[in-house]
Tab-separated table of C-alpha atoms in Angstrom:
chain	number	residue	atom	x	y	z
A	1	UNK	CA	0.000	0.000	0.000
A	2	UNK	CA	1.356	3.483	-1.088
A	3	UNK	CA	0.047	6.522	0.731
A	4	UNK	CA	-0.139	9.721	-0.711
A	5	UNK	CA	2.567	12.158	0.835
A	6	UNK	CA	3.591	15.793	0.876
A	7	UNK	CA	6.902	15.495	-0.008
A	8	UNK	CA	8.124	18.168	1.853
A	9	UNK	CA	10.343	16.349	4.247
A	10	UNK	CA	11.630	12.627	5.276
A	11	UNK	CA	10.817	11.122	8.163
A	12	UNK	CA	13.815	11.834	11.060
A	13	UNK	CA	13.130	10.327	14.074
A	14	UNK	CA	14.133	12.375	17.168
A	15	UNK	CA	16.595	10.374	18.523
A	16	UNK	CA	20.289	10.033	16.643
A	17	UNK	CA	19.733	13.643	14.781
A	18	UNK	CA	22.667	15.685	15.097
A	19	UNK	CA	23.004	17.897	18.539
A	20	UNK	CA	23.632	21.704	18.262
A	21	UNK	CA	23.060	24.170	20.921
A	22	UNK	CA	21.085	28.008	20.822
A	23	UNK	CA	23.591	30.941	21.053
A	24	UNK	CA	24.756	30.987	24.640
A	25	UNK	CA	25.245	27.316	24.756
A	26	UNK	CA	20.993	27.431	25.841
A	27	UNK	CA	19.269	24.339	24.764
A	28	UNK	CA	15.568	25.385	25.246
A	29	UNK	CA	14.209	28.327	22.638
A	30	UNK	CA	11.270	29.775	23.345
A	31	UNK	CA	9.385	32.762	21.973
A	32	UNK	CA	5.758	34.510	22.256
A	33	UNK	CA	3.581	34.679	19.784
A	34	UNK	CA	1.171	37.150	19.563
A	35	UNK	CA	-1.751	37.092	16.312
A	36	UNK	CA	-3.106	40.661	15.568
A	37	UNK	CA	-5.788	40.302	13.567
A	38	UNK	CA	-9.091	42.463	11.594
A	39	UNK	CA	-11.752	40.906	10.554
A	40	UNK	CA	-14.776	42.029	8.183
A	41	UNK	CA	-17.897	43.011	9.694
A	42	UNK	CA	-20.820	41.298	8.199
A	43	UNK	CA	-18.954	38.450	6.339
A	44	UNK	CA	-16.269	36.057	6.324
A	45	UNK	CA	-14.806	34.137	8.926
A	46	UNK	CA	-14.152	34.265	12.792
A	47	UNK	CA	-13.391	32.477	15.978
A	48	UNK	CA	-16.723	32.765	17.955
A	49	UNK	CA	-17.245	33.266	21.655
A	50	UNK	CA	-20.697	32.016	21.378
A	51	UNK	CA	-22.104	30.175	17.913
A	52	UNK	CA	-23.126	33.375	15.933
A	53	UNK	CA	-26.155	34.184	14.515
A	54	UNK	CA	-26.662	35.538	10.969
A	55	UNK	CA	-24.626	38.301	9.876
A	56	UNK	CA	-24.158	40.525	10.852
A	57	UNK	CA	-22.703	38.687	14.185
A	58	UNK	CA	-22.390	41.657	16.366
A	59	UNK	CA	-21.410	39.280	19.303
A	60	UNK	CA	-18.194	38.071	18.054
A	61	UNK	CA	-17.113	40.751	16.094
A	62	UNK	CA	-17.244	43.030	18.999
A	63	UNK	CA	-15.248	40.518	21.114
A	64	UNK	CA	-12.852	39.831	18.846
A	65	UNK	CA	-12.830	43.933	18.010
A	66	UNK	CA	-11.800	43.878	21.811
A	67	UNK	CA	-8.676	42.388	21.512
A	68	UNK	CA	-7.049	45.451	19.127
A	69	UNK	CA	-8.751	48.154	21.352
A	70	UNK	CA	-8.231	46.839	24.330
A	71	UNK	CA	-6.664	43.455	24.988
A	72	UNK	CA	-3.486	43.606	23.454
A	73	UNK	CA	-2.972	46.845	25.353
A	74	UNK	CA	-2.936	44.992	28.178
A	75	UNK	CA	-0.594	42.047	27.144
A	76	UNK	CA	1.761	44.769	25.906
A	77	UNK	CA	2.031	46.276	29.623
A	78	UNK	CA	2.456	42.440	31.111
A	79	UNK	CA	5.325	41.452	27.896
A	80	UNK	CA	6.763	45.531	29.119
A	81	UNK	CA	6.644	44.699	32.791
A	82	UNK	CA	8.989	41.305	32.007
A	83	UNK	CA	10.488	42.294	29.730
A	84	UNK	CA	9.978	39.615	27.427
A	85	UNK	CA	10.074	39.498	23.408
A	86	UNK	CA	7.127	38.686	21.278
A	87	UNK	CA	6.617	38.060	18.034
A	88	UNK	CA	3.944	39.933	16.267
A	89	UNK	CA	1.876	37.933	13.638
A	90	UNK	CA	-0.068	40.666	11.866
A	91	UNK	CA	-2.769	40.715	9.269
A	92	UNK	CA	-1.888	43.388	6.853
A	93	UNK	CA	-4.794	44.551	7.398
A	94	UNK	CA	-4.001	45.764	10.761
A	95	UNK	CA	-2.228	48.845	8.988
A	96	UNK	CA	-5.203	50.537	8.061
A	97	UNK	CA	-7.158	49.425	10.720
A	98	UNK	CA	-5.352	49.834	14.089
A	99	UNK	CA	-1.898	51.132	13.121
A	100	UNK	CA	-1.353	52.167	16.149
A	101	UNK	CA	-1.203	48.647	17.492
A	102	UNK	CA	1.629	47.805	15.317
A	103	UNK	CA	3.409	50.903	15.746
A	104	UNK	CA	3.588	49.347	19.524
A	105	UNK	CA	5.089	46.006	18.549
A	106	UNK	CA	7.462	47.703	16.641
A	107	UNK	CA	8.815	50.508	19.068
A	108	UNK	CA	8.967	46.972	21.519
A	109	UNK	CA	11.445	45.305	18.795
A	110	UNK	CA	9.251	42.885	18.525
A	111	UNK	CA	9.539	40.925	15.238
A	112	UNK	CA	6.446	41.642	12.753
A	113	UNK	CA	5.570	38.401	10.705
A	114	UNK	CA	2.957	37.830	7.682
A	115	UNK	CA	-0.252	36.911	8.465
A	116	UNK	CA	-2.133	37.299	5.758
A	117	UNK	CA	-3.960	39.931	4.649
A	118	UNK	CA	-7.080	39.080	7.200
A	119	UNK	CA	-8.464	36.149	9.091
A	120	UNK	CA	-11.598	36.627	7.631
A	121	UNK	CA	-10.180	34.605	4.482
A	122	UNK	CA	-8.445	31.359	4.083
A	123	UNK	CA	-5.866	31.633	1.707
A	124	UNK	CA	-5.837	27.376	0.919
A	125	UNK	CA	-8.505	27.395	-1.008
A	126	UNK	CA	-7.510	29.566	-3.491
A	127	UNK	CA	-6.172	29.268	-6.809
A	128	UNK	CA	-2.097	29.382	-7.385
A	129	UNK	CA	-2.785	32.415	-8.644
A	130	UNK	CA	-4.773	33.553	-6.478
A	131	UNK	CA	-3.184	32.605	-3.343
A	132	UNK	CA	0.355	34.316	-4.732
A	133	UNK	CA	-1.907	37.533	-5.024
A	134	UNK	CA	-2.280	37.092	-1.010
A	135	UNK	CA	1.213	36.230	-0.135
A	136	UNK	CA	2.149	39.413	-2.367
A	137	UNK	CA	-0.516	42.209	-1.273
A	138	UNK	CA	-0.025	41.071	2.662
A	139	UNK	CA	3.979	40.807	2.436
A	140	UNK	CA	4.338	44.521	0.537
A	141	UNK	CA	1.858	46.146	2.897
A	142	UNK	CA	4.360	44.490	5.533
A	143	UNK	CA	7.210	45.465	3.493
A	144	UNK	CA	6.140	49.072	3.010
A	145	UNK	CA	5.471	49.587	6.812
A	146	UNK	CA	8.669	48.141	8.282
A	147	UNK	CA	11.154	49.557	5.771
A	148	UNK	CA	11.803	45.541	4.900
A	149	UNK	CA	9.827	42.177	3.948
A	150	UNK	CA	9.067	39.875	7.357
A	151	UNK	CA	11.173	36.547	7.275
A	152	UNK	CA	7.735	34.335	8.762
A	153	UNK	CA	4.629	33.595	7.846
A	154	UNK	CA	1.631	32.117	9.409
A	155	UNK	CA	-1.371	31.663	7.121
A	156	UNK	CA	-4.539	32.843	8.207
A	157	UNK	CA	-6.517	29.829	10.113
A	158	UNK	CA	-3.576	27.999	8.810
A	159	UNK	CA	-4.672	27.369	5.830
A	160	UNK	CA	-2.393	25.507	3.235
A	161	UNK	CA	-3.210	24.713	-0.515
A	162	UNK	CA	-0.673	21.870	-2.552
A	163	UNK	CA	2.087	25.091	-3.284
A	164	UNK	CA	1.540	27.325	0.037
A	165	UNK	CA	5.316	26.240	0.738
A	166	UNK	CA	6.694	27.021	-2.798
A	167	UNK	CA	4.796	30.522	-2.926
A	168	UNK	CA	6.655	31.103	0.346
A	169	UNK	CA	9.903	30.332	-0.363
A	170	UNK	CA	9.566	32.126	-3.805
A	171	UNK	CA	8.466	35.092	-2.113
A	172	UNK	CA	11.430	34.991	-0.194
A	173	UNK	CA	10.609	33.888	3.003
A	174	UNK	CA	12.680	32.018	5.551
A	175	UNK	CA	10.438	30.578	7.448
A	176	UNK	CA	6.760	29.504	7.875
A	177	UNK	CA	5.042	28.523	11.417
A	178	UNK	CA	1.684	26.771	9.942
A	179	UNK	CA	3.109	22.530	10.233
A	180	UNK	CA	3.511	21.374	14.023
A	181	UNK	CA	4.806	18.419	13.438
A	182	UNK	CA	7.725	18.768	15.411
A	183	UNK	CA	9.941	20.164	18.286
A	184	UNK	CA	12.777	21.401	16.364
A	185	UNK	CA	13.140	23.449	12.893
A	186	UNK	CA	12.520	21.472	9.982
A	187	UNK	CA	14.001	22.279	6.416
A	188	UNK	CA	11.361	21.124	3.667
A	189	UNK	CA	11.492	21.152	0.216
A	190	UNK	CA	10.343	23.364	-2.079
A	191	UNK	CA	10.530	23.464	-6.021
A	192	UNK	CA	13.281	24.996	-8.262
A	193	UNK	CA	15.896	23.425	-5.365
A	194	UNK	CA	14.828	25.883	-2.959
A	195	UNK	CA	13.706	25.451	0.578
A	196	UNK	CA	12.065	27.304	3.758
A	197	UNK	CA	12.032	26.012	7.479
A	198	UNK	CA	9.361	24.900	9.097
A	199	UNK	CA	9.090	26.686	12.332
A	200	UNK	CA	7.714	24.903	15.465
A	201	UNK	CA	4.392	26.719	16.182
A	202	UNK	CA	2.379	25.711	18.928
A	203	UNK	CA	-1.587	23.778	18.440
A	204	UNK	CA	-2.023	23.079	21.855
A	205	UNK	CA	-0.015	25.530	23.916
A	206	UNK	CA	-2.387	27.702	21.833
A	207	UNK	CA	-4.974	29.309	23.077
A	208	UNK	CA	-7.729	29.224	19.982
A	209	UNK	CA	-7.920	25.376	20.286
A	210	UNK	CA	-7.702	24.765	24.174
A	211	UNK	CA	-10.377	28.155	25.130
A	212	UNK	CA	-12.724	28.421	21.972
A	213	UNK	CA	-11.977	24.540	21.201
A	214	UNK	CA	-11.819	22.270	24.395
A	215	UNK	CA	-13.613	25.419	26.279
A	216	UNK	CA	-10.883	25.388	29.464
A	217	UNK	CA	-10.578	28.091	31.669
A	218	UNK	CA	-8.064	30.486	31.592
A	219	UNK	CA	-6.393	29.216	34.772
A	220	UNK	CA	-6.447	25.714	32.878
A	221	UNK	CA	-4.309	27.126	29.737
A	222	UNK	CA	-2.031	28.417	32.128
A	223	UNK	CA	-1.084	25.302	33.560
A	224	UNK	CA	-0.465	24.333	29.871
A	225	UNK	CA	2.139	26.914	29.708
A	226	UNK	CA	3.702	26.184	32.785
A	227	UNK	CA	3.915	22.167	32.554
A	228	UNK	CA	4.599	22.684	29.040
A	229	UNK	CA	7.876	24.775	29.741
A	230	UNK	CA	8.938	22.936	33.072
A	231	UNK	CA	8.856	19.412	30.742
A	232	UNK	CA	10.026	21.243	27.600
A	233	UNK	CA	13.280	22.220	30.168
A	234	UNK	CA	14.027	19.567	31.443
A	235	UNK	CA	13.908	17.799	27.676
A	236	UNK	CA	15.787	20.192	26.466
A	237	UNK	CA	18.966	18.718	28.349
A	238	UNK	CA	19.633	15.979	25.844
A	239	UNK	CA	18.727	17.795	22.821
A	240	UNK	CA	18.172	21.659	21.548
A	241	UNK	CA	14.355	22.313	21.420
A	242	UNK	CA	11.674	24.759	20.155
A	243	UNK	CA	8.444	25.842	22.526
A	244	UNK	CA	6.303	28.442	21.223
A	245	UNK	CA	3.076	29.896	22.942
A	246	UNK	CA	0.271	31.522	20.677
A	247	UNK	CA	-1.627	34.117	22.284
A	248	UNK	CA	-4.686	36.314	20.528
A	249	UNK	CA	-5.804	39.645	22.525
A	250	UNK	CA	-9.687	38.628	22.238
A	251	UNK	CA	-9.106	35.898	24.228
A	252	UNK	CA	-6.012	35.854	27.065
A	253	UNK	CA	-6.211	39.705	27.210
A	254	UNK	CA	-9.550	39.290	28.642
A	255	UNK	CA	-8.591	40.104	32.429
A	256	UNK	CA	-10.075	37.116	33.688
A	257	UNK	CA	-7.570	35.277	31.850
A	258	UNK	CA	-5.142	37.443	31.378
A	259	UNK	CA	-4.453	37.302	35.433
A	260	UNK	CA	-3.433	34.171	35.209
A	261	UNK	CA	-1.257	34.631	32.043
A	262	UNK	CA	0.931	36.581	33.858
A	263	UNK	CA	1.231	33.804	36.077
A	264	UNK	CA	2.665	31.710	33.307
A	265	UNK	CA	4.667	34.273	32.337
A	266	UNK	CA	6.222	35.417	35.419
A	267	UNK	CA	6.856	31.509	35.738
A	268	UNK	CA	8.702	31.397	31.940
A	269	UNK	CA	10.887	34.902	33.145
A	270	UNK	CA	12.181	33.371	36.554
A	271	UNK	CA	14.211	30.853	34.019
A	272	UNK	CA	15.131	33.257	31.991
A	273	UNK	CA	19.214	32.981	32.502
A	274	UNK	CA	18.966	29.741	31.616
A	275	UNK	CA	16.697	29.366	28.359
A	276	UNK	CA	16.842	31.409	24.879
A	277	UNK	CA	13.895	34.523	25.028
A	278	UNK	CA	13.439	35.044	21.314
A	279	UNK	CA	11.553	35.251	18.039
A	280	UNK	CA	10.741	32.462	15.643
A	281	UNK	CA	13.025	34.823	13.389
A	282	UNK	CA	15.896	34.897	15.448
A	283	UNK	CA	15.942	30.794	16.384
A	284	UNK	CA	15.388	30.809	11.525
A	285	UNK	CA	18.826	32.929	11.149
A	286	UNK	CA	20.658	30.770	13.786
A	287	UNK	CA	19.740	27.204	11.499
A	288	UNK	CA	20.547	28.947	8.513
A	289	UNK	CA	24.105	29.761	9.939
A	290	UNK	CA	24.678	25.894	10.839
A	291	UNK	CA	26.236	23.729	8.545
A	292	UNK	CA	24.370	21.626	6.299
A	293	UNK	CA	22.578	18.555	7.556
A	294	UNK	CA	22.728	19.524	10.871
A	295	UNK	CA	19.078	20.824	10.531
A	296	UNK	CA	16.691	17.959	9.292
């Protein structure tokens, strides 16, 4: 029996691949994800708080619209108070619509990354054509607003079509975050001999699929976080690993959650002498500088 496969990458089993270390001789990476995203009123989709009605869903538009005008506000002051790096993963969209918020990221230092254009689309079911007209509208809107193109992408819902990989890399990105099929970076394969790496980005230590999906409590996802890093260390001694956290404003920078957030975070920032604070950008340019076939 032959299975169909993606033929991105071979299977590598974790054990017996080649050791490296993060700069500083640290051996657990972790970085902060945070999705800003806009989303059209009336249409389209949406994570929901509640199942919506017919459009237009005033209920979850105006708690996700929460998250830009308020939420992330907070989460900025808690990231400020620990001083701890986060990755922005921004819907170009964002520029027009609360430019303000990514004017914030940006004084931070925080990295900006492609999101799409908005998450009220999925770019997978598009055409090729199509779906390079995404890539390109959301990374020059990027492009224009940061003085340079981002290095990562995240696809909207993440959303893949047959090519989303090949678009990517021909685009010039380094990196995407949508497969989480692993603990450490993955190179795949893309056509014309060129490639992109595969980013660990969290599913679980994500709070999209364990509040809106399983429907756990705040305190609940940040006990994920915690046992998720305190494992993740420990691991991390007897090989060089990857642990992401993705966070949306609508949902952890509700202050009901968002108290115990900090939690998790004050938790991560106690360790932070001995494990790698970064961006997903950061942890790309150090694989790219290793020698080949040390990365998968």
């Amino acid at each position: 029996m032959e299975l169909k496969t993606h033929n991105r990458y071979a299977y590598a089993p974790l054990r017996g691949r080649a050791d490296y270390t993060w700069p500083a001789g640290r051996r657990l990476a972790v970085y902060f994800a945070l999705n800003l995203e806009h989303f059209s009123y009336g249409e389209g989709l949406g994570a929901e708080l509640a199942p919506g009605g017919p459009h237009p869903d005033v209920l979850n538009y105006a708690w996700r619209d929460y998250g830009n005008r308020v939420g992330a506000w907070y989460m900025l002051e808690a990231f400020d108070a620990l001083r701890l790096p986060m990755a922005a993963l921004v819907n170009s969209a964002m520029y027009d619509y609360a430019p303000d918020l990514v004017a914030a990221c940006r004084a931070r230092g925080d990295e900006i990354v492609g999101h799409g254009r908005t998450n009220a689309e999925r770019q997978g079911v598009l055409d090729e054509t199509g779906e390079r007209a995404l890539i390109r509208d959301a990374t020059a809107r990027l492009a224009e607003a940061e003085g340079h193109p981002p290095e990562g992408w995240l696809g909207p819902w993440i959303s893949h079509s047959h090519v989303t990989p090949d678009l990517l890399a021909e685009a010039g990105y380094r990196y995407l975050l949508d497969w989480c099929m692993d603990d450490q970076p993955i190179w795949f394969r893309c056509r014309d001999d060129k490639r992109i790496l595969a980013m660990p980005y969290p599913q679980e230590v994500n709070d999209i699929p364990q509040i809106v999906g399983r429907k756990i409590g705040g305190d609940a996802f940040a006990d994920i976080i915690v046992d998720q890093f305190d494992e993740m260390l420990e691991l991390s001694r007897e090989r060089p690993l990857v642990m992401g956290i993705a966070l949306h404003a609508y949902i952890v920078g509700q202050p009901h959650r968002l108290r115990h957030l900090k939690r998790a975070l004050r938790h991560i920032a106690r360790h932070r002498d001995s494990i790698w604070l970064t961006t997903p950008g950061a942890i790309a340019r150090h694989c790219a500088s290793l020698p080949d076939g040390i990365v998968p």
